[in-house]
């Protein structure tokens, strides 16, 4: 082995030692998904009776909305705290409501007591 071969071997070992310390990690998936805004979507009106509230899901027995293609029956609507703040949410409460059809399902935009 010549002096040149020894220098080449040391240089090669030196370069190999300069690699990455840890395996490359890609972007981690988040448990939280971004939800698209429903602000630009059309709103539809209907009336019904509160059946159940379970977390952010309000179940309503309703009269439907032909403009939205929603037949009368029982459906689950995603609802946020700002809509529920002054709304009647006890089972059996008669309500009028506005909703939007989103890619995730039905979402309440307004909920009011019905006389």
Tab-separated table of N, CA and C in Angstrom:
chain	number	residue	atom	x	y	z
A	1	UNK	N	0.835	-1.169	0.000
A	1	UNK	CA	0.000	0.000	0.000
A	1	UNK	C	0.888	1.243	0.000
A	2	UNK	N	0.589	2.150	-0.839
A	2	UNK	CA	1.391	3.359	-0.944
A	2	UNK	C	0.841	4.438	-0.032
A	3	UNK	N	1.658	5.451	0.115
A	3	UNK	CA	1.251	6.586	0.941
A	3	UNK	C	-0.031	7.212	0.397
A	4	UNK	N	-0.162	7.257	-0.894
A	4	UNK	CA	-1.345	7.817	-1.538
A	4	UNK	C	-2.592	7.007	-1.191
A	5	UNK	N	-2.506	5.683	-1.177
A	5	UNK	CA	-3.641	4.825	-0.832
A	5	UNK	C	-4.067	5.025	0.623
A	6	UNK	N	-3.096	5.205	1.504
A	6	UNK	CA	-3.402	5.419	2.923
A	6	UNK	C	-4.137	6.740	3.110
A	7	UNK	N	-3.673	7.799	2.459
A	7	UNK	CA	-4.335	9.107	2.546
A	7	UNK	C	-5.758	9.005	1.987
A	8	UNK	N	-5.904	8.298	0.876
A	8	UNK	CA	-7.229	8.128	0.277
A	8	UNK	C	-8.164	7.383	1.227
A	9	UNK	N	-7.673	6.347	1.898
A	9	UNK	CA	-8.493	5.574	2.840
A	9	UNK	C	-8.920	6.440	4.020
A	10	UNK	N	-7.994	7.245	4.560
A	10	UNK	CA	-8.344	8.142	5.673
A	10	UNK	C	-9.369	9.197	5.243
A	11	UNK	N	-9.191	9.717	4.051
A	11	UNK	CA	-10.138	10.722	3.541
A	11	UNK	C	-11.523	10.103	3.371
A	12	UNK	N	-11.551	8.888	2.865
A	12	UNK	CA	-12.825	8.194	2.675
A	12	UNK	C	-13.496	7.916	4.017
A	13	UNK	N	-12.741	7.470	5.012
A	13	UNK	CA	-13.289	7.237	6.349
A	13	UNK	C	-13.764	8.541	6.987
A	14	UNK	N	-13.024	9.610	6.768
A	14	UNK	CA	-13.411	10.912	7.306
A	14	UNK	C	-14.722	11.396	6.711
A	15	UNK	N	-14.890	11.222	5.423
A	15	UNK	CA	-16.140	11.623	4.778
A	15	UNK	C	-17.312	10.750	5.233
A	16	UNK	N	-17.066	9.482	5.434
A	16	UNK	CA	-18.129	8.582	5.890
A	16	UNK	C	-18.577	8.944	7.297
A	17	UNK	N	-17.667	9.449	8.115
A	17	UNK	CA	-18.001	9.828	9.487
A	17	UNK	C	-18.782	11.142	9.546
A	18	UNK	N	-18.800	11.895	8.471
A	18	UNK	CA	-19.489	13.191	8.456
A	18	UNK	C	-20.960	13.071	8.080
A	19	UNK	N	-21.489	11.884	8.052
A	19	UNK	CA	-22.895	11.688	7.682
A	19	UNK	C	-23.847	12.226	8.731
A	20	UNK	N	-25.132	12.016	8.507
A	20	UNK	CA	-26.156	12.487	9.441
A	20	UNK	C	-26.135	11.642	10.706
A	21	UNK	N	-26.361	12.306	11.841
A	21	UNK	CA	-26.342	11.605	13.123
A	21	UNK	C	-27.564	10.711	13.307
A	22	UNK	N	-28.716	11.203	12.896
A	22	UNK	CA	-29.942	10.436	13.109
A	22	UNK	C	-30.613	10.174	11.767
A	23	UNK	N	-31.439	9.150	11.723
A	23	UNK	CA	-32.139	8.877	10.470
A	23	UNK	C	-33.060	10.047	10.120
A	24	UNK	N	-33.212	10.249	8.842
A	24	UNK	CA	-34.040	11.366	8.377
A	24	UNK	C	-35.505	11.126	8.739
A	25	UNK	N	-36.103	12.143	9.338
A	25	UNK	CA	-37.509	12.049	9.706
A	25	UNK	C	-38.305	12.977	8.819
A	26	UNK	N	-39.397	12.469	8.285
A	26	UNK	CA	-40.280	13.295	7.476
A	26	UNK	C	-41.199	14.101	8.370
A	27	UNK	N	-42.054	14.887	7.789
A	27	UNK	CA	-42.995	15.666	8.596
A	27	UNK	C	-43.946	14.737	9.343
A	28	UNK	N	-44.178	15.073	10.605
A	28	UNK	CA	-45.058	14.246	11.420
A	28	UNK	C	-46.504	14.621	11.153
A	29	UNK	N	-47.367	13.619	11.149
A	29	UNK	CA	-48.786	13.881	10.957
A	29	UNK	C	-49.374	14.416	12.245
A	30	UNK	N	-50.172	15.409	12.113
A	30	UNK	CA	-50.810	16.024	13.267
A	30	UNK	C	-52.133	15.330	13.538
A	31	UNK	N	-52.484	15.230	14.815
A	31	UNK	CA	-53.762	14.630	15.176
A	31	UNK	C	-54.912	15.592	14.898
A	32	UNK	N	-54.599	16.851	14.706
A	32	UNK	CA	-55.614	17.865	14.457
A	32	UNK	C	-55.647	18.175	12.970
A	33	UNK	N	-56.828	18.099	12.388
A	33	UNK	CA	-56.974	18.413	10.980
A	33	UNK	C	-57.506	19.828	10.818
A	34	UNK	N	-57.025	20.493	9.806
A	34	UNK	CA	-57.547	21.825	9.514
A	34	UNK	C	-58.927	21.674	8.894
A	35	UNK	N	-59.842	22.484	9.344
A	35	UNK	CA	-61.204	22.438	8.833
A	35	UNK	C	-61.404	23.632	7.918
A	36	UNK	N	-61.918	23.371	6.738
A	36	UNK	CA	-62.170	24.448	5.794
A	36	UNK	C	-63.282	25.348	6.310
A	37	UNK	N	-63.165	26.628	6.031
A	37	UNK	CA	-64.176	27.594	6.462
A	37	UNK	C	-65.465	27.376	5.680
A	38	UNK	N	-66.586	27.479	6.374
A	38	UNK	CA	-67.886	27.337	5.719
A	38	UNK	C	-68.525	28.700	5.485
A	39	UNK	N	-67.739	29.761	5.643
A	39	UNK	CA	-68.268	31.119	5.546
A	39	UNK	C	-68.869	31.425	4.175
A	40	UNK	N	-68.287	30.964	3.108
A	40	UNK	CA	-68.775	31.271	1.766
A	40	UNK	C	-69.876	30.349	1.269
A	41	UNK	N	-70.228	29.334	2.034
A	41	UNK	CA	-71.246	28.377	1.604
A	41	UNK	C	-72.650	28.933	1.809
A	42	UNK	N	-73.606	28.518	0.971
A	42	UNK	CA	-74.984	28.985	1.156
A	42	UNK	C	-75.593	28.422	2.435
A	43	UNK	N	-76.517	29.189	3.006
A	43	UNK	CA	-77.189	28.803	4.245
A	43	UNK	C	-78.642	28.460	3.928
A	44	UNK	N	-79.164	27.425	4.569
A	44	UNK	CA	-80.540	26.975	4.350
A	44	UNK	C	-81.299	27.025	5.672
A	45	UNK	N	-82.583	27.388	5.613
A	45	UNK	CA	-83.415	27.508	6.813
A	45	UNK	C	-84.366	26.333	6.941
A	46	UNK	N	-84.650	25.964	8.183
A	46	UNK	CA	-85.626	24.917	8.477
A	46	UNK	C	-86.071	25.074	9.924
A	47	UNK	N	-86.945	24.184	10.350
A	47	UNK	CA	-87.396	24.168	11.741
A	47	UNK	C	-87.498	22.728	12.195
A	48	UNK	N	-87.478	22.552	13.522
A	48	UNK	CA	-87.538	21.201	14.044
A	48	UNK	C	-87.556	21.171	15.552
A	49	UNK	N	-87.202	20.007	16.092
A	49	UNK	CA	-87.204	19.769	17.533
A	49	UNK	C	-85.859	19.157	17.910
A	50	UNK	N	-85.277	19.657	19.005
A	50	UNK	CA	-83.999	19.132	19.489
A	50	UNK	C	-84.211	17.713	20.018
A	51	UNK	N	-83.410	16.779	19.536
A	51	UNK	CA	-83.490	15.400	20.009
A	51	UNK	C	-82.377	15.102	21.015
A	52	UNK	N	-81.150	15.581	20.722
A	52	UNK	CA	-80.017	15.228	21.577
A	52	UNK	C	-78.836	16.142	21.278
A	53	UNK	N	-78.023	16.406	22.294
A	53	UNK	CA	-76.754	17.113	22.116
A	53	UNK	C	-75.669	16.239	22.713
A	54	UNK	N	-74.699	15.862	21.881
A	54	UNK	CA	-73.589	15.034	22.332
A	54	UNK	C	-72.295	15.694	21.876
A	55	UNK	N	-71.665	16.434	22.775
A	55	UNK	CA	-70.449	17.167	22.420
A	55	UNK	C	-70.763	18.267	21.430
A	56	UNK	N	-70.158	18.190	20.248
A	56	UNK	CA	-70.401	19.184	19.206
A	56	UNK	C	-71.404	18.691	18.175
A	57	UNK	N	-72.122	17.632	18.478
A	57	UNK	CA	-73.101	17.086	17.544
A	57	UNK	C	-74.499	17.259	18.120
A	58	UNK	N	-75.338	18.017	17.404
A	58	UNK	CA	-76.725	18.242	17.803
A	58	UNK	C	-77.614	17.449	16.856
A	59	UNK	N	-78.456	16.595	17.421
A	59	UNK	CA	-79.384	15.808	16.619
A	59	UNK	C	-80.733	16.502	16.636
A	60	UNK	N	-81.277	16.742	15.435
A	60	UNK	CA	-82.556	17.428	15.293
A	60	UNK	C	-83.530	16.587	14.484
A	61	UNK	N	-84.796	16.570	14.909
A	61	UNK	CA	-85.898	16.068	14.093
A	61	UNK	C	-86.422	17.301	13.374
A	62	UNK	N	-86.376	17.319	12.047
A	62	UNK	CA	-86.641	18.559	11.312
A	62	UNK	C	-87.590	18.350	10.138
A	63	UNK	N	-88.037	19.490	9.594
A	63	UNK	CA	-88.968	19.495	8.466
A	63	UNK	C	-88.265	19.406	7.121
A	64	UNK	N	-86.957	19.437	7.108
A	64	UNK	CA	-86.203	19.358	5.865
A	64	UNK	C	-86.027	20.713	5.214
A	65	UNK	N	-85.302	20.724	4.118
A	65	UNK	CA	-85.083	21.936	3.323
A	65	UNK	C	-84.915	21.507	1.873
A	66	UNK	N	-85.949	21.735	1.074
A	66	UNK	CA	-85.919	21.267	-0.309
A	66	UNK	C	-84.804	21.933	-1.119
A	67	UNK	N	-84.487	23.194	-0.824
A	67	UNK	CA	-83.422	23.890	-1.557
A	67	UNK	C	-82.068	23.217	-1.339
A	68	UNK	N	-81.890	22.597	-0.188
A	68	UNK	CA	-80.626	21.921	0.126
A	68	UNK	C	-80.673	20.437	-0.214
A	69	UNK	N	-81.840	19.961	-0.621
A	69	UNK	CA	-81.981	18.534	-0.892
A	69	UNK	C	-82.035	17.698	0.372
A	70	UNK	N	-82.438	18.318	1.488
A	70	UNK	CA	-82.511	17.628	2.774
A	70	UNK	C	-83.956	17.230	3.045
A	71	UNK	N	-84.197	15.941	3.114
A	71	UNK	CA	-85.550	15.435	3.354
A	71	UNK	C	-85.893	15.540	4.835
A	72	UNK	N	-87.179	15.668	5.165
A	72	UNK	CA	-87.581	15.691	6.577
A	72	UNK	C	-87.119	14.422	7.282
A	73	UNK	N	-86.737	14.561	8.531
A	73	UNK	CA	-86.286	13.399	9.295
A	73	UNK	C	-85.395	13.809	10.442
A	74	UNK	N	-84.524	12.904	10.830
A	74	UNK	CA	-83.588	13.142	11.934
A	74	UNK	C	-82.177	13.156	11.359
A	75	UNK	N	-81.456	14.233	11.657
A	75	UNK	CA	-80.079	14.364	11.187
A	75	UNK	C	-79.198	14.925	12.288
A	76	UNK	N	-77.902	14.663	12.122
A	76	UNK	CA	-76.895	15.152	13.074
A	76	UNK	C	-76.195	16.350	12.446
A	77	UNK	N	-76.070	17.424	13.219
A	77	UNK	CA	-75.451	18.657	12.763
A	77	UNK	C	-74.258	18.979	13.654
A	78	UNK	N	-73.147	19.347	13.042
A	78	UNK	CA	-72.005	19.840	13.819
A	78	UNK	C	-72.366	21.249	14.264
A	79	UNK	N	-72.091	21.558	15.531
A	79	UNK	CA	-72.459	22.865	16.069
A	79	UNK	C	-71.323	23.386	16.940
A	80	UNK	N	-71.093	24.688	16.869
A	80	UNK	CA	-70.017	25.321	17.628
A	80	UNK	C	-70.587	26.150	18.768
A	81	UNK	N	-69.735	26.504	19.720
A	81	UNK	CA	-70.153	27.183	20.946
A	81	UNK	C	-70.852	28.507	20.682
A	82	UNK	N	-70.417	29.259	19.665
A	82	UNK	CA	-71.058	30.547	19.403
A	82	UNK	C	-72.514	30.386	18.985
A	83	UNK	N	-72.850	29.287	18.345
A	83	UNK	CA	-74.239	29.027	17.952
A	83	UNK	C	-75.046	28.559	19.159
A	84	UNK	N	-74.428	27.782	20.032
A	84	UNK	CA	-75.133	27.230	21.195
A	84	UNK	C	-75.294	28.216	22.348
A	85	UNK	N	-74.567	29.323	22.326
A	85	UNK	CA	-74.512	30.233	23.470
A	85	UNK	C	-75.886	30.618	24.008
A	86	UNK	N	-76.797	31.057	23.174
A	86	UNK	CA	-78.120	31.492	23.621
A	86	UNK	C	-79.234	30.614	23.064
A	87	UNK	N	-78.900	29.450	22.589
A	87	UNK	CA	-79.884	28.590	21.926
A	87	UNK	C	-80.516	27.605	22.906
A	88	UNK	N	-81.767	27.237	22.653
A	88	UNK	CA	-82.406	26.200	23.466
A	88	UNK	C	-81.882	24.830	23.027
A	89	UNK	N	-81.246	24.107	23.938
A	89	UNK	CA	-80.648	22.823	23.551
A	89	UNK	C	-81.201	21.649	24.347
A	90	UNK	N	-82.241	21.879	25.128
A	90	UNK	CA	-82.823	20.770	25.883
A	90	UNK	C	-83.646	19.905	24.938
A	91	UNK	N	-83.598	18.599	25.099
A	91	UNK	CA	-84.396	17.724	24.240
A	91	UNK	C	-85.874	18.106	24.300
A	92	UNK	N	-86.491	18.174	23.130
A	92	UNK	CA	-87.897	18.548	23.025
A	92	UNK	C	-88.113	20.018	22.715
A	93	UNK	N	-87.052	20.830	22.770
A	93	UNK	CA	-87.187	22.261	22.473
A	93	UNK	C	-87.477	22.453	20.986
A	94	UNK	N	-88.464	23.297	20.690
A	94	UNK	CA	-88.833	23.599	19.305
A	94	UNK	C	-87.942	24.738	18.814
A	95	UNK	N	-87.322	24.545	17.661
A	95	UNK	CA	-86.336	25.502	17.171
A	95	UNK	C	-86.510	25.795	15.682
A	96	UNK	N	-86.014	26.959	15.279
A	96	UNK	CA	-85.764	27.257	13.873
A	96	UNK	C	-84.249	27.333	13.744
A	97	UNK	N	-83.743	26.960	12.594
A	97	UNK	CA	-82.288	26.931	12.450
A	97	UNK	C	-81.870	27.180	11.010
A	98	UNK	N	-80.644	27.605	10.868
A	98	UNK	CA	-80.000	27.757	9.567
A	98	UNK	C	-78.796	26.820	9.565
A	99	UNK	N	-78.582	26.158	8.446
A	99	UNK	CA	-77.469	25.214	8.358
A	99	UNK	C	-76.768	25.337	7.020
A	100	UNK	N	-75.573	24.766	6.957
A	100	UNK	CA	-74.772	24.735	5.735
A	100	UNK	C	-74.351	23.299	5.467
A	101	UNK	N	-74.225	22.969	4.194
A	101	UNK	CA	-73.728	21.651	3.801
A	101	UNK	C	-72.234	21.791	3.517
A	102	UNK	N	-71.406	21.139	4.340
A	102	UNK	CA	-69.956	21.195	4.175
A	102	UNK	C	-69.447	19.840	3.701
A	103	UNK	N	-68.179	19.770	3.397
A	103	UNK	CA	-67.595	18.491	2.977
A	103	UNK	C	-67.571	17.485	4.123
A	104	UNK	N	-67.628	17.969	5.380
A	104	UNK	CA	-67.649	17.079	6.540
A	104	UNK	C	-69.068	16.713	6.963
A	105	UNK	N	-70.076	17.321	6.375
A	105	UNK	CA	-71.465	17.030	6.744
A	105	UNK	C	-72.254	18.309	6.944
A	106	UNK	N	-73.309	18.217	7.743
A	106	UNK	CA	-74.176	19.364	8.007
A	106	UNK	C	-73.647	20.152	9.199
A	107	UNK	N	-73.711	21.482	9.090
A	107	UNK	CA	-73.192	22.349	10.149
A	107	UNK	C	-74.209	23.449	10.439
A	108	UNK	N	-74.561	23.615	11.717
A	108	UNK	CA	-75.509	24.659	12.095
A	108	UNK	C	-74.834	26.024	12.072
A	109	UNK	N	-75.522	26.999	11.472
A	109	UNK	CA	-75.034	28.376	11.447
A	109	UNK	C	-75.802	29.237	12.443
A	110	UNK	N	-77.089	28.907	12.678
A	110	UNK	CA	-77.935	29.629	13.635
A	110	UNK	C	-78.897	28.642	14.270
A	111	UNK	N	-79.287	28.931	15.507
A	111	UNK	CA	-80.263	28.109	16.224
A	111	UNK	C	-81.041	29.024	17.158
A	112	UNK	N	-82.365	29.086	16.953
A	112	UNK	CA	-83.214	29.981	17.739
A	112	UNK	C	-84.441	29.230	18.239
A	113	UNK	N	-85.000	29.723	19.346
A	113	UNK	CA	-86.242	29.147	19.876
A	113	UNK	C	-87.383	29.482	18.925
A	114	UNK	N	-88.283	28.534	18.759
A	114	UNK	CA	-89.454	28.748	17.910
A	114	UNK	C	-90.655	28.966	18.815
A	115	UNK	N	-91.458	29.995	18.532
A	115	UNK	CA	-92.638	30.255	19.385
A	115	UNK	C	-93.692	29.170	19.261
